[in-house]
Amino acid sequence: MDQILTALKSVVDTLGATVLLPIIIFVIGVVLGAKPGRAFRAGLTIGIAFIGINLVLGLMLTSLGEVAQAIVKNTGMQRDIVDVGWPSAAAIAFGSSVGLWVIPVGIIVNVVLLAARLTRTLNVDVWNFWHFAFVGSLVTAASGSLGYGLIAAALMAALSLMFADWTAKGVQRFYGVPGVSVPHLASAQIVPLAIVLNWIMDRIPGFNRIQLDTDTIQKRLGVFGEPIVLGLIIGLVLGAVAFYNLGDAGVAISKTLKTGVTLAASMLLLPRMVKILMEGLIPISEAAQAFVQTRAGDRELYVGLDSAILIGHPAAIASSLILVPIAIVLSLILPGNRVILFADLAVIPFLVAMAAPIVNGNVLRMVIIGTVTLVIGFYVGTSLSPLMTSAAKAANFAIPANATGITSVVDGFLYIPHLVIEAVTRFGIIGLILVGIVVLALIFGFRARPAPWELLAGADPDDVTGADALRSAPAE
C-alpha cells in the first residue's frame, strides 16, 4: 500500500499543478458528460491559464520579495524564528508521514461529503491538499500518533469544503467567477475575522461612510485611480523605501522604477489570466450543472480551485501591497514576537483576498482586517514554531543555520491549525473528537444559510453574473 501511495505522491510532485489540473479537469469533464473534445480543450485552457497566472504571480512575488527583504535589511531586524516560505512548508507537509496519505484521504472526504449531500464543492485542487497534510504533520509531531495526524488532515479537508460552500456565492458574484468555490484554508481562515471586524466597522460613526473600493478611487482620482496607475504608484513608494540606501543612486532609481512597472503590469495581467481560466472552466461548470440536475434536481455543484484565481483583483493587490510594510513594522514592535518575516511576505494577497466580498472591496477595511490577521499570525507563528521545526526535522528538511526555529505565513500563521493542535495537545483523542463535532456542526449549520455578505446592500444571493453586482452596490 505504501508503494502505491508513494507512486501517487511522486506523480503529483513530478507533474505539478499546471499539468495535473488539466488532466483532472479533462477526466471530470468526460465523467460529467461533456464531449471529449470540449473537455480536452477546457482542461488545456485551464492549464494554460494557471501557467499564465503563475508566471505573472512569479513576476510580482519576485519583485515584492526583493522589496520586502530590502526593507527587512534596512531595519536591521533580528529574530530567532525564520520564515522559510510556503514552498518549504509544502515540502515539509508532503514529506511527512501524513503527506504520503493525504491525497487519498482528501479525495475520500470529498466523495463522501458529496454523496451525503453535505458539500457542493468538487475539489480539483489536489496539489493544495498539502495544507491538510501540514496540519496533520503538526498534530503527529505534537501527539506522536500518525492516526491522530490523519484524522486531523481529514477534518481539515472537510472544513475547507465547508468554507468553500459558505463563501461560494459571495466569491462568485464579487470576483465574477460563476460555478467556482475556493477550498483553500490559508485564504478562508480570514473570513470569520473579517465578518466580525466588518460588523464593528459598520457601527463606527463616520468611518462607516468611508468606501474606498477601487471603483470609487478611480472615480475620484481619474487616471491616477486606475488599477495599473495605482500599482505603479504603490510600487514606486515601496521601491523608494526599500532601495533608498543602496549607495548607487542610479541602481536605486532603476530598481524603484522596475518595481513600479512590475506591480502595474501585475494589476493588468492577472485579471486577464483569470478571464482565460474562466473560458476553460465554463464548459466544465455547465456539464457539472447538467449532470447534477438530471440526478438531483436544482442542486448546484461548484468546482473547487486555488485562491490564486482571486488575487488578481485590484482590491486584493492594493491592500496586500500596503500590508507589506505594515507586516514588517508589526514584526518589529509586537512584544513577545520572535518571527522575522522573509520568504512569505509576498503571499499576503492570498491571506486577504477572501475578505474582499465581505467588505464590498473596501481597501481601507481590507488593510485593517489584514493587519489584525497578521498580528494574530505572529503570535501563532511563534507558538507553532517548535512543532513545525520538529515536523521539518522528521521530513529531513534543513533548518537554517542562524535559526532556532522556522515558520511560514502559509500555513504557520494560521489560527485554525493552532486551535486544532491545542485541542489535541490538551485533550488527546477527546480533543480530536471535539474538533470533529465542531466541523460537522459548521457543515450542517451553514449548509442552508446565506453567508452574511451575500445579503449586503440587498443583493440577490443567487445573482452571480459578475463582480459588478456587488462592487457597485452602495455601502450600508
Tab-separated table of C-alpha atoms in Angstrom:
chain	number	residue	atom	x	y	z
A	1	MET	CA	0.000	0.000	0.000
A	2	ASP	CA	2.817	2.376	0.884
A	3	GLN	CA	4.365	1.753	-2.538
A	4	ILE	CA	1.102	2.769	-4.252
A	5	LEU	CA	0.823	5.912	-2.152
A	6	THR	CA	4.465	6.768	-2.780
A	7	ALA	CA	3.942	6.341	-6.523
A	8	LEU	CA	0.809	8.537	-6.403
A	9	LYS	CA	2.659	11.236	-4.466
A	10	SER	CA	5.562	11.010	-6.913
A	11	VAL	CA	3.202	11.546	-9.859
A	12	VAL	CA	1.712	14.623	-8.209
A	13	ASP	CA	5.154	16.022	-7.366
A	14	THR	CA	6.554	15.285	-10.830
A	15	LEU	CA	3.673	16.608	-12.924
A	16	GLY	CA	2.929	19.619	-10.771
A	17	ALA	CA	-0.356	21.501	-10.536
A	18	THR	CA	-0.238	23.026	-14.036
A	19	VAL	CA	-0.013	19.596	-15.711
A	20	LEU	CA	-2.076	17.586	-13.245
A	21	LEU	CA	-5.004	20.024	-13.194
A	22	PRO	CA	-5.773	19.829	-16.966
A	23	ILE	CA	-5.737	16.019	-16.752
A	24	ILE	CA	-8.114	16.049	-13.787
A	25	ILE	CA	-10.392	18.608	-15.480
A	26	PHE	CA	-10.491	16.516	-18.674
A	27	VAL	CA	-11.388	13.316	-16.771
A	28	ILE	CA	-14.037	15.103	-14.694
A	29	GLY	CA	-15.480	16.765	-17.797
A	30	VAL	CA	-15.879	13.429	-19.585
A	31	VAL	CA	-17.381	11.794	-16.487
A	32	LEU	CA	-19.868	14.675	-16.181
A	33	GLY	CA	-20.987	14.177	-19.786
A	34	ALA	CA	-19.020	16.802	-21.725
A	35	LYS	CA	-17.862	15.785	-25.185
A	36	PRO	CA	-14.238	14.580	-25.062
A	37	GLY	CA	-13.047	17.273	-27.472
A	38	ARG	CA	-14.697	20.034	-25.457
A	39	ALA	CA	-13.432	18.586	-22.179
A	40	PHE	CA	-9.906	18.333	-23.591
A	41	ARG	CA	-9.928	21.947	-24.771
A	42	ALA	CA	-11.357	23.104	-21.423
A	43	GLY	CA	-8.687	21.267	-19.445
A	44	LEU	CA	-5.898	22.567	-21.662
A	45	THR	CA	-7.211	26.135	-21.463
A	46	ILE	CA	-7.367	25.955	-17.662
A	47	GLY	CA	-3.822	24.594	-17.553
A	48	ILE	CA	-2.596	27.407	-19.795
A	49	ALA	CA	-4.416	29.973	-17.667
A	50	PHE	CA	-2.759	28.688	-14.490
A	51	ILE	CA	0.631	28.806	-16.204
A	52	GLY	CA	-0.132	32.431	-17.081
A	53	ILE	CA	-1.305	33.181	-13.536
A	54	ASN	CA	1.819	31.566	-12.087
A	55	LEU	CA	4.074	33.488	-14.470
A	56	VAL	CA	2.526	36.814	-13.501
A	57	LEU	CA	2.480	35.837	-9.829
A	58	GLY	CA	6.115	34.808	-10.066
A	59	LEU	CA	6.979	38.180	-11.567
A	60	MET	CA	5.029	40.059	-8.906
A	61	LEU	CA	6.159	37.948	-5.957
A	62	THR	CA	9.820	38.044	-7.026
A	63	SER	CA	9.705	41.830	-7.229
A	64	LEU	CA	7.752	42.171	-3.998
A	65	GLY	CA	10.001	39.659	-2.247
A	66	GLU	CA	13.095	41.668	-3.187
A	67	VAL	CA	11.447	44.817	-1.849
A	68	ALA	CA	10.395	43.123	1.380
A	69	GLN	CA	13.841	41.643	2.008
A	70	ALA	CA	15.464	45.027	1.383
A	71	ILE	CA	13.118	46.686	3.876
A	72	VAL	CA	13.853	43.976	6.450
A	73	LYS	CA	17.585	44.521	5.913
A	74	ASN	CA	17.169	48.288	6.303
A	75	THR	CA	15.510	47.812	9.680
A	76	GLY	CA	18.315	45.585	10.961
A	77	MET	CA	15.689	43.194	12.312
A	78	GLN	CA	16.966	40.101	14.159
A	79	ARG	CA	14.746	37.235	15.305
A	80	ASP	CA	15.433	33.557	16.039
A	81	ILE	CA	12.396	32.109	14.179
A	82	VAL	CA	12.866	32.364	10.427
A	83	ASP	CA	10.081	32.477	7.851
A	84	VAL	CA	11.105	29.805	5.315
A	85	GLY	CA	8.150	30.345	2.956
A	86	TRP	CA	5.193	28.286	1.776
A	87	PRO	CA	7.216	26.115	-0.686
A	88	SER	CA	9.225	24.853	2.276
A	89	ALA	CA	6.025	24.351	4.315
A	90	ALA	CA	4.540	22.350	1.423
A	91	ALA	CA	7.706	20.258	1.137
A	92	ILE	CA	7.607	19.554	4.868
A	93	ALA	CA	3.902	18.637	4.708
A	94	PHE	CA	4.207	16.330	1.702
A	95	GLY	CA	7.449	14.884	3.072
A	96	SER	CA	5.817	13.884	6.359
A	97	SER	CA	4.199	10.541	7.141
A	98	VAL	CA	0.798	12.229	6.791
A	99	GLY	CA	1.759	13.648	3.382
A	100	LEU	CA	2.020	10.143	1.974
A	101	TRP	CA	-1.666	9.523	2.710
A	102	VAL	CA	-3.177	12.977	2.267
A	103	ILE	CA	-4.242	12.718	-1.402
A	104	PRO	CA	-6.442	9.596	-0.977
A	105	VAL	CA	-7.702	10.950	2.362
A	106	GLY	CA	-8.698	14.280	0.775
A	107	ILE	CA	-10.395	12.583	-2.174
A	108	ILE	CA	-12.321	10.163	0.060
A	109	VAL	CA	-13.552	13.002	2.302
A	110	ASN	CA	-14.726	14.965	-0.725
A	111	VAL	CA	-16.514	11.988	-2.310
A	112	VAL	CA	-18.222	11.008	0.952
A	113	LEU	CA	-19.474	14.543	1.619
A	114	LEU	CA	-20.669	14.911	-1.980
A	115	ALA	CA	-22.517	11.593	-1.782
A	116	ALA	CA	-24.058	12.613	1.542
A	117	ARG	CA	-25.089	15.975	0.041
A	118	LEU	CA	-23.093	17.764	2.723
A	119	THR	CA	-20.998	19.729	0.240
A	120	ARG	CA	-21.461	21.219	-3.209
A	121	THR	CA	-17.757	21.534	-3.941
A	122	LEU	CA	-15.800	19.130	-6.117
A	123	ASN	CA	-12.246	19.987	-5.074
A	124	VAL	CA	-9.927	19.515	-8.071
A	125	ASP	CA	-7.111	21.474	-6.424
A	126	VAL	CA	-5.249	18.301	-5.445
A	127	TRP	CA	-1.866	19.994	-5.126
A	128	ASN	CA	-3.155	22.153	-2.267
A	129	PHE	CA	-4.021	19.095	-0.221
A	130	TRP	CA	-0.647	19.871	1.336
A	131	HIS	CA	-2.474	22.313	3.629
A	132	PHE	CA	-4.330	19.355	5.175
A	133	ALA	CA	-1.070	17.406	5.443
A	134	PHE	CA	0.593	20.368	7.134
A	135	VAL	CA	-1.949	20.379	9.959
A	136	GLY	CA	-1.764	16.596	10.170
A	137	SER	CA	2.037	16.627	10.333
A	138	LEU	CA	1.993	19.124	13.226
A	139	VAL	CA	-0.634	17.069	15.065
A	140	THR	CA	1.552	13.995	14.580
A	141	ALA	CA	4.559	15.934	15.890
A	142	ALA	CA	2.530	17.047	18.919
A	143	SER	CA	0.933	13.692	19.710
A	144	GLY	CA	3.381	11.160	18.297
A	145	SER	CA	0.448	9.458	16.550
A	146	LEU	CA	0.139	9.095	12.773
A	147	GLY	CA	-3.517	8.148	13.264
A	148	TYR	CA	-4.238	11.441	15.008
A	149	GLY	CA	-2.472	13.270	12.188
A	150	LEU	CA	-4.547	11.537	9.507
A	151	ILE	CA	-7.785	12.297	11.354
A	152	ALA	CA	-6.756	15.943	11.663
A	153	ALA	CA	-5.939	16.084	7.931
A	154	ALA	CA	-9.352	14.587	7.093
A	155	LEU	CA	-11.105	17.120	9.323
A	156	MET	CA	-9.235	19.974	7.624
A	157	ALA	CA	-10.306	18.616	4.227
A	158	ALA	CA	-13.922	18.678	5.412
A	159	LEU	CA	-13.542	22.146	6.930
A	160	SER	CA	-12.102	23.520	3.690
A	161	LEU	CA	-15.173	22.248	1.820
A	162	MET	CA	-17.445	23.940	4.363
A	163	PHE	CA	-15.671	27.257	3.863
A	164	ALA	CA	-15.774	26.771	0.095
A	165	ASP	CA	-19.547	26.229	0.090
A	166	TRP	CA	-20.217	29.014	2.557
A	167	THR	CA	-18.222	31.620	0.654
A	168	ALA	CA	-19.053	30.456	-2.873
A	169	LYS	CA	-21.859	32.892	-3.740
A	170	GLY	CA	-20.003	35.924	-2.426
A	171	VAL	CA	-16.814	34.898	-4.247
A	172	GLN	CA	-18.674	34.153	-7.474
A	173	ARG	CA	-20.502	37.448	-7.515
A	174	PHE	CA	-17.682	39.735	-6.379
A	175	TYR	CA	-14.944	38.182	-8.473
A	176	GLY	CA	-17.131	37.261	-11.438
A	177	VAL	CA	-16.298	33.532	-11.388
A	178	PRO	CA	-19.617	31.628	-11.631
A	179	GLY	CA	-19.593	27.950	-10.712
A	180	VAL	CA	-16.382	28.237	-8.658
A	181	SER	CA	-15.598	27.878	-4.969
A	182	VAL	CA	-12.306	28.192	-3.096
A	183	PRO	CA	-11.486	25.302	-0.701
A	184	HIS	CA	-8.243	26.948	0.399
A	185	LEU	CA	-7.778	27.105	4.183
A	186	ALA	CA	-4.985	29.671	4.065
A	187	SER	CA	-7.364	32.102	2.361
A	188	ALA	CA	-10.626	31.098	4.063
A	189	GLN	CA	-9.332	31.491	7.628
A	190	ILE	CA	-9.725	35.279	7.365
A	191	VAL	CA	-13.486	35.021	6.741
A	192	PRO	CA	-14.753	34.770	10.371
A	193	LEU	CA	-12.406	37.583	11.444
A	194	ALA	CA	-13.484	39.732	8.515
A	195	ILE	CA	-17.170	39.257	9.316
A	196	VAL	CA	-16.695	40.296	12.953
A	197	LEU	CA	-14.399	43.241	12.193
A	198	ASN	CA	-16.597	44.445	9.339
A	199	TRP	CA	-19.625	44.345	11.669
A	200	ILE	CA	-17.718	46.508	14.168
A	201	MET	CA	-16.574	48.985	11.494
A	202	ASP	CA	-20.147	49.275	10.209
A	203	ARG	CA	-21.077	50.672	13.625
A	204	ILE	CA	-18.377	53.340	13.913
A	205	PRO	CA	-19.978	56.719	13.054
A	206	GLY	CA	-18.236	58.485	10.200
A	207	PHE	CA	-15.905	55.604	9.477
A	208	ASN	CA	-18.808	53.505	8.225
A	209	ARG	CA	-19.352	56.016	5.409
A	210	ILE	CA	-15.832	55.673	4.009
A	211	GLN	CA	-15.984	53.496	0.886
A	212	LEU	CA	-12.509	53.150	-0.609
A	213	ASP	CA	-13.098	50.442	-3.187
A	214	THR	CA	-11.054	50.631	-6.366
A	215	ASP	CA	-14.016	51.871	-8.432
A	216	THR	CA	-14.576	54.801	-6.042
A	217	ILE	CA	-10.863	55.586	-6.001
A	218	GLN	CA	-10.796	55.638	-9.794
A	219	LYS	CA	-13.830	57.934	-9.999
A	220	ARG	CA	-12.300	60.397	-7.536
A	221	LEU	CA	-8.733	60.339	-8.824
A	222	GLY	CA	-9.334	59.829	-12.528
A	223	VAL	CA	-6.355	58.318	-14.329
A	224	PHE	CA	-4.394	58.196	-11.050
A	225	GLY	CA	-7.041	55.890	-9.612
A	226	GLU	CA	-6.858	53.310	-12.410
A	227	PRO	CA	-5.570	49.919	-11.197
A	228	ILE	CA	-2.397	49.980	-13.295
A	229	VAL	CA	-1.537	53.511	-12.147
A	230	LEU	CA	-2.278	52.583	-8.526
A	231	GLY	CA	0.051	49.614	-8.932
A	232	LEU	CA	2.727	51.915	-10.361
A	233	ILE	CA	2.369	54.451	-7.518
A	234	ILE	CA	2.393	51.841	-4.746
A	235	GLY	CA	5.340	50.097	-6.413
A	236	LEU	CA	7.311	53.334	-6.647
A	237	VAL	CA	6.670	54.120	-2.973
A	238	LEU	CA	7.673	50.608	-1.850
A	239	GLY	CA	10.728	50.685	-4.105
A	240	ALA	CA	11.826	54.056	-2.744
A	241	VAL	CA	11.502	52.810	0.855
A	242	ALA	CA	13.389	49.601	0.052
A	243	PHE	CA	16.230	50.860	-2.127
A	244	TYR	CA	16.909	54.432	-0.940
A	245	ASN	CA	20.210	53.495	0.760
A	246	LEU	CA	21.843	51.295	-1.882
A	247	GLY	CA	24.664	53.778	-2.284
A	248	ASP	CA	24.385	53.908	-6.071
A	249	ALA	CA	21.621	56.366	-6.959
A	250	GLY	CA	21.311	55.013	-10.485
A	251	VAL	CA	20.767	51.438	-9.301
A	252	ALA	CA	18.291	52.610	-6.646
A	253	ILE	CA	16.262	54.574	-9.192
A	254	SER	CA	16.349	51.673	-11.659
A	255	LYS	CA	15.161	49.148	-9.060
A	256	THR	CA	12.418	51.511	-7.874
A	257	LEU	CA	11.131	52.105	-11.406
A	258	LYS	CA	11.208	48.378	-12.190
A	259	THR	CA	9.217	47.658	-9.025
A	260	GLY	CA	6.590	50.214	-10.014
A	261	VAL	CA	6.211	48.935	-13.575
A	262	THR	CA	6.190	45.290	-12.449
A	263	LEU	CA	3.358	45.875	-9.984
A	264	ALA	CA	1.459	47.926	-12.582
A	265	ALA	CA	1.827	45.011	-15.004
A	266	SER	CA	0.539	42.598	-12.362
A	267	MET	CA	-2.584	44.736	-11.843
A	268	LEU	CA	-3.335	44.460	-15.567
A	269	LEU	CA	-2.220	40.938	-16.422
A	270	LEU	CA	-3.598	38.911	-13.505
A	271	PRO	CA	-7.262	39.727	-14.287
A	272	ARG	CA	-6.622	38.854	-17.946
A	273	MET	CA	-5.267	35.439	-16.954
A	274	VAL	CA	-8.335	34.806	-14.798
A	275	LYS	CA	-10.552	35.562	-17.808
A	276	ILE	CA	-8.718	32.856	-19.776
A	277	LEU	CA	-9.241	30.498	-16.840
A	278	MET	CA	-12.971	31.175	-16.898
A	279	GLU	CA	-13.087	30.478	-20.647
A	280	GLY	CA	-11.883	26.960	-19.888
A	281	LEU	CA	-13.938	26.491	-16.750
A	282	ILE	CA	-17.361	27.454	-18.145
A	283	PRO	CA	-17.829	24.227	-20.216
A	284	ILE	CA	-16.958	22.109	-17.163
A	285	SER	CA	-19.255	24.145	-14.940
A	286	GLU	CA	-22.111	23.763	-17.435
A	287	ALA	CA	-21.514	19.993	-17.681
A	288	ALA	CA	-21.464	19.746	-13.871
A	289	GLN	CA	-24.756	21.580	-13.520
A	290	ALA	CA	-26.389	19.464	-16.251
A	291	PHE	CA	-25.083	16.279	-14.617
A	292	VAL	CA	-26.407	17.256	-11.196
A	293	GLN	CA	-29.793	18.488	-12.469
A	294	THR	CA	-30.526	15.195	-14.189
A	295	ARG	CA	-29.849	13.352	-10.938
A	296	ALA	CA	-30.611	15.768	-8.123
A	297	GLY	CA	-32.959	18.445	-9.399
A	298	ASP	CA	-31.797	22.007	-8.763
A	299	ARG	CA	-28.735	21.159	-6.680
A	300	GLU	CA	-25.608	23.144	-7.650
A	301	LEU	CA	-22.113	21.764	-7.976
A	302	TYR	CA	-19.085	24.025	-7.576
A	303	VAL	CA	-15.604	23.402	-8.960
A	304	GLY	CA	-13.079	23.995	-6.165
A	305	LEU	CA	-9.987	25.899	-7.310
A	306	ASP	CA	-6.879	27.543	-5.874
A	307	SER	CA	-7.353	31.033	-4.413
A	308	ALA	CA	-4.807	32.227	-6.994
A	309	ILE	CA	-7.830	32.959	-9.192
A	310	LEU	CA	-8.850	35.715	-6.731
A	311	ILE	CA	-5.710	37.703	-6.105
A	312	GLY	CA	-5.712	39.455	-9.475
A	313	HIS	CA	-8.465	41.782	-8.296
A	314	PRO	CA	-7.181	45.361	-7.776
A	315	ALA	CA	-8.581	45.500	-4.219
A	316	ALA	CA	-6.698	42.331	-3.244
A	317	ILE	CA	-3.423	43.514	-4.763
A	318	ALA	CA	-3.631	47.103	-3.494
A	319	SER	CA	-4.444	46.124	0.097
A	320	SER	CA	-1.713	43.463	0.064
A	321	LEU	CA	0.958	45.860	-1.117
A	322	ILE	CA	0.047	48.282	1.663
A	323	LEU	CA	0.212	45.423	4.181
A	324	VAL	CA	3.821	44.507	3.320
A	325	PRO	CA	5.456	47.419	5.199
A	326	ILE	CA	2.797	47.106	7.919
A	327	ALA	CA	3.808	43.459	8.436
A	328	ILE	CA	7.451	44.448	8.781
A	329	VAL	CA	6.633	47.150	11.331
A	330	LEU	CA	4.487	44.678	13.286
A	331	SER	CA	7.336	42.172	13.419
A	332	LEU	CA	9.480	44.913	14.980
A	333	ILE	CA	7.060	46.292	17.575
A	334	LEU	CA	4.913	43.354	18.730
A	335	PRO	CA	6.004	42.329	22.244
A	336	GLY	CA	6.930	38.672	22.517
A	337	ASN	CA	7.160	38.130	18.748
A	338	ARG	CA	10.170	36.014	17.711
A	339	VAL	CA	9.436	35.734	13.974
A	340	ILE	CA	11.385	37.510	11.256
A	341	LEU	CA	9.415	37.599	8.016
A	342	PHE	CA	11.421	36.813	4.941
A	343	ALA	CA	10.258	34.430	2.245
A	344	ASP	CA	6.473	34.648	2.652
A	345	LEU	CA	5.848	38.408	2.775
A	346	ALA	CA	4.894	38.246	-0.887
A	347	VAL	CA	1.987	35.835	-0.292
A	348	ILE	CA	-0.091	38.291	1.737
A	349	PRO	CA	-2.554	38.609	-1.224
A	350	PHE	CA	-3.618	35.008	-0.563
A	351	LEU	CA	-4.404	35.863	3.060
A	352	VAL	CA	-6.646	38.861	2.365
A	353	ALA	CA	-8.399	38.071	-0.944
A	354	MET	CA	-11.381	36.347	0.696
A	355	ALA	CA	-12.113	39.449	2.769
A	356	ALA	CA	-12.954	41.487	-0.353
A	357	PRO	CA	-16.565	40.222	-0.842
A	358	ILE	CA	-17.294	40.810	2.850
A	359	VAL	CA	-16.207	44.462	2.826
A	360	ASN	CA	-17.521	45.232	-0.655
A	361	GLY	CA	-13.987	45.726	-1.978
A	362	ASN	CA	-13.179	48.459	0.552
A	363	VAL	CA	-9.367	48.627	0.501
A	364	LEU	CA	-9.165	50.500	3.823
A	365	ARG	CA	-11.191	47.840	5.613
A	366	MET	CA	-9.161	45.071	3.961
A	367	VAL	CA	-5.961	46.662	5.273
A	368	ILE	CA	-7.399	46.872	8.810
A	369	ILE	CA	-8.634	43.270	8.708
A	370	GLY	CA	-5.326	42.148	7.228
A	371	THR	CA	-3.408	43.927	9.980
A	372	VAL	CA	-5.406	42.169	12.707
A	373	THR	CA	-4.908	38.852	10.903
A	374	LEU	CA	-1.145	39.414	10.802
A	375	VAL	CA	-0.999	40.367	14.494
A	376	ILE	CA	-2.677	37.074	15.367
A	377	GLY	CA	-0.419	35.319	12.888
A	378	PHE	CA	2.818	36.489	14.505
A	379	TYR	CA	1.817	35.006	17.834
A	380	VAL	CA	0.521	31.812	16.224
A	381	GLY	CA	3.766	31.515	14.254
A	382	THR	CA	5.831	31.967	17.408
A	383	SER	CA	3.734	29.364	19.238
A	384	LEU	CA	3.685	26.761	16.447
A	385	SER	CA	7.344	27.099	15.502
A	386	PRO	CA	8.645	24.289	17.772
A	387	LEU	CA	6.180	21.816	16.257
A	388	MET	CA	6.843	22.993	12.694
A	389	THR	CA	10.580	22.700	13.347
A	390	SER	CA	10.089	19.186	14.736
A	391	ALA	CA	7.974	18.184	11.713
A	392	ALA	CA	10.612	19.671	9.401
A	393	LYS	CA	13.382	17.602	11.003
A	394	ALA	CA	11.243	14.470	10.703
A	395	ALA	CA	10.812	15.239	6.976
A	396	ASN	CA	14.612	15.769	6.636
A	397	PHE	CA	14.208	19.488	5.938
A	398	ALA	CA	17.375	21.517	6.570
A	399	ILE	CA	16.866	24.163	9.273
A	400	PRO	CA	18.655	27.478	8.530
A	401	ALA	CA	21.911	27.710	10.464
A	402	ASN	CA	21.042	31.036	12.110
A	403	ALA	CA	17.611	29.946	13.349
A	404	THR	CA	16.418	28.083	16.430
A	405	GLY	CA	13.057	27.536	14.722
A	406	ILE	CA	11.163	28.025	11.482
A	407	THR	CA	7.691	29.129	10.416
A	408	SER	CA	5.844	30.390	7.346
A	409	VAL	CA	2.978	32.800	6.787
A	410	VAL	CA	1.252	29.992	4.867
A	411	ASP	CA	0.385	27.899	6.952
A	412	GLY	CA	2.402	28.646	10.072
A	413	PHE	CA	0.486	31.876	10.816
A	414	LEU	CA	-2.997	30.326	10.642
A	415	TYR	CA	-5.072	30.173	13.810
A	416	ILE	CA	-7.100	27.139	12.653
A	417	PRO	CA	-4.148	24.692	12.838
A	418	HIS	CA	-3.222	26.258	16.168
A	419	LEU	CA	-6.671	25.606	17.630
A	420	VAL	CA	-6.659	22.011	16.373
A	421	ILE	CA	-3.192	21.353	17.785
A	422	GLU	CA	-4.130	22.933	21.120
A	423	ALA	CA	-7.160	20.638	21.315
A	424	VAL	CA	-5.036	17.547	20.638
A	425	THR	CA	-2.226	18.618	22.973
A	426	ARG	CA	-4.577	19.301	25.876
A	427	PHE	CA	-7.189	16.570	25.428
A	428	GLY	CA	-5.736	13.915	23.105
A	429	ILE	CA	-8.311	11.879	21.188
A	430	ILE	CA	-11.100	13.706	23.044
A	431	GLY	CA	-9.780	16.938	21.560
A	432	LEU	CA	-9.896	15.465	18.056
A	433	ILE	CA	-13.452	14.293	18.654
A	434	LEU	CA	-14.403	17.802	19.777
A	435	VAL	CA	-12.821	19.263	16.636
A	436	GLY	CA	-14.775	16.750	14.542
A	437	ILE	CA	-18.023	17.737	16.267
A	438	VAL	CA	-17.324	21.420	15.597
A	439	VAL	CA	-16.540	20.764	11.910
A	440	LEU	CA	-19.733	18.727	11.439
A	441	ALA	CA	-21.752	21.382	13.272
A	442	LEU	CA	-20.361	24.033	10.924
A	443	ILE	CA	-21.152	21.935	7.860
A	444	PHE	CA	-24.749	21.326	8.961
A	445	GLY	CA	-25.228	24.793	10.409
A	446	PHE	CA	-24.038	26.783	7.386
A	447	ARG	CA	-25.294	24.488	4.641
A	448	ALA	CA	-28.695	26.153	4.297
A	449	ARG	CA	-27.787	29.659	5.470
A	450	PRO	CA	-26.667	32.534	3.241
A	451	ALA	CA	-23.338	33.994	4.247
A	452	PRO	CA	-23.672	37.485	5.782
A	453	TRP	CA	-22.022	39.301	2.873
A	454	GLU	CA	-24.370	37.665	0.357
A	455	LEU	CA	-27.143	39.916	1.646
A	456	LEU	CA	-25.003	43.051	1.505
A	457	ALA	CA	-26.960	46.035	0.190
A	458	GLY	CA	-29.914	43.778	-0.548
A	459	ALA	CA	-28.131	41.900	-3.344
A	460	ASP	CA	-29.781	38.745	-4.650
A	461	PRO	CA	-27.763	35.807	-3.246
A	462	ASP	CA	-28.437	33.816	-6.423
A	463	ASP	CA	-27.220	36.552	-8.777
A	464	VAL	CA	-23.654	35.591	-9.662
A	465	THR	CA	-23.486	37.214	-13.077
A	466	GLY	CA	-20.297	39.101	-12.314
A	467	ALA	CA	-18.248	41.188	-9.954
A	468	ASP	CA	-20.105	44.432	-10.643
A	469	ALA	CA	-23.292	43.178	-8.983
A	470	LEU	CA	-21.714	43.531	-5.557
A	471	ARG	CA	-18.900	46.003	-6.121
A	472	SER	CA	-21.237	48.699	-7.440
A	473	ALA	CA	-23.745	48.332	-4.605
A	474	PRO	CA	-23.942	51.339	-2.266
A	475	ALA	CA	-22.329	50.958	1.141
A	476	GLU	CA	-24.629	50.456	4.074
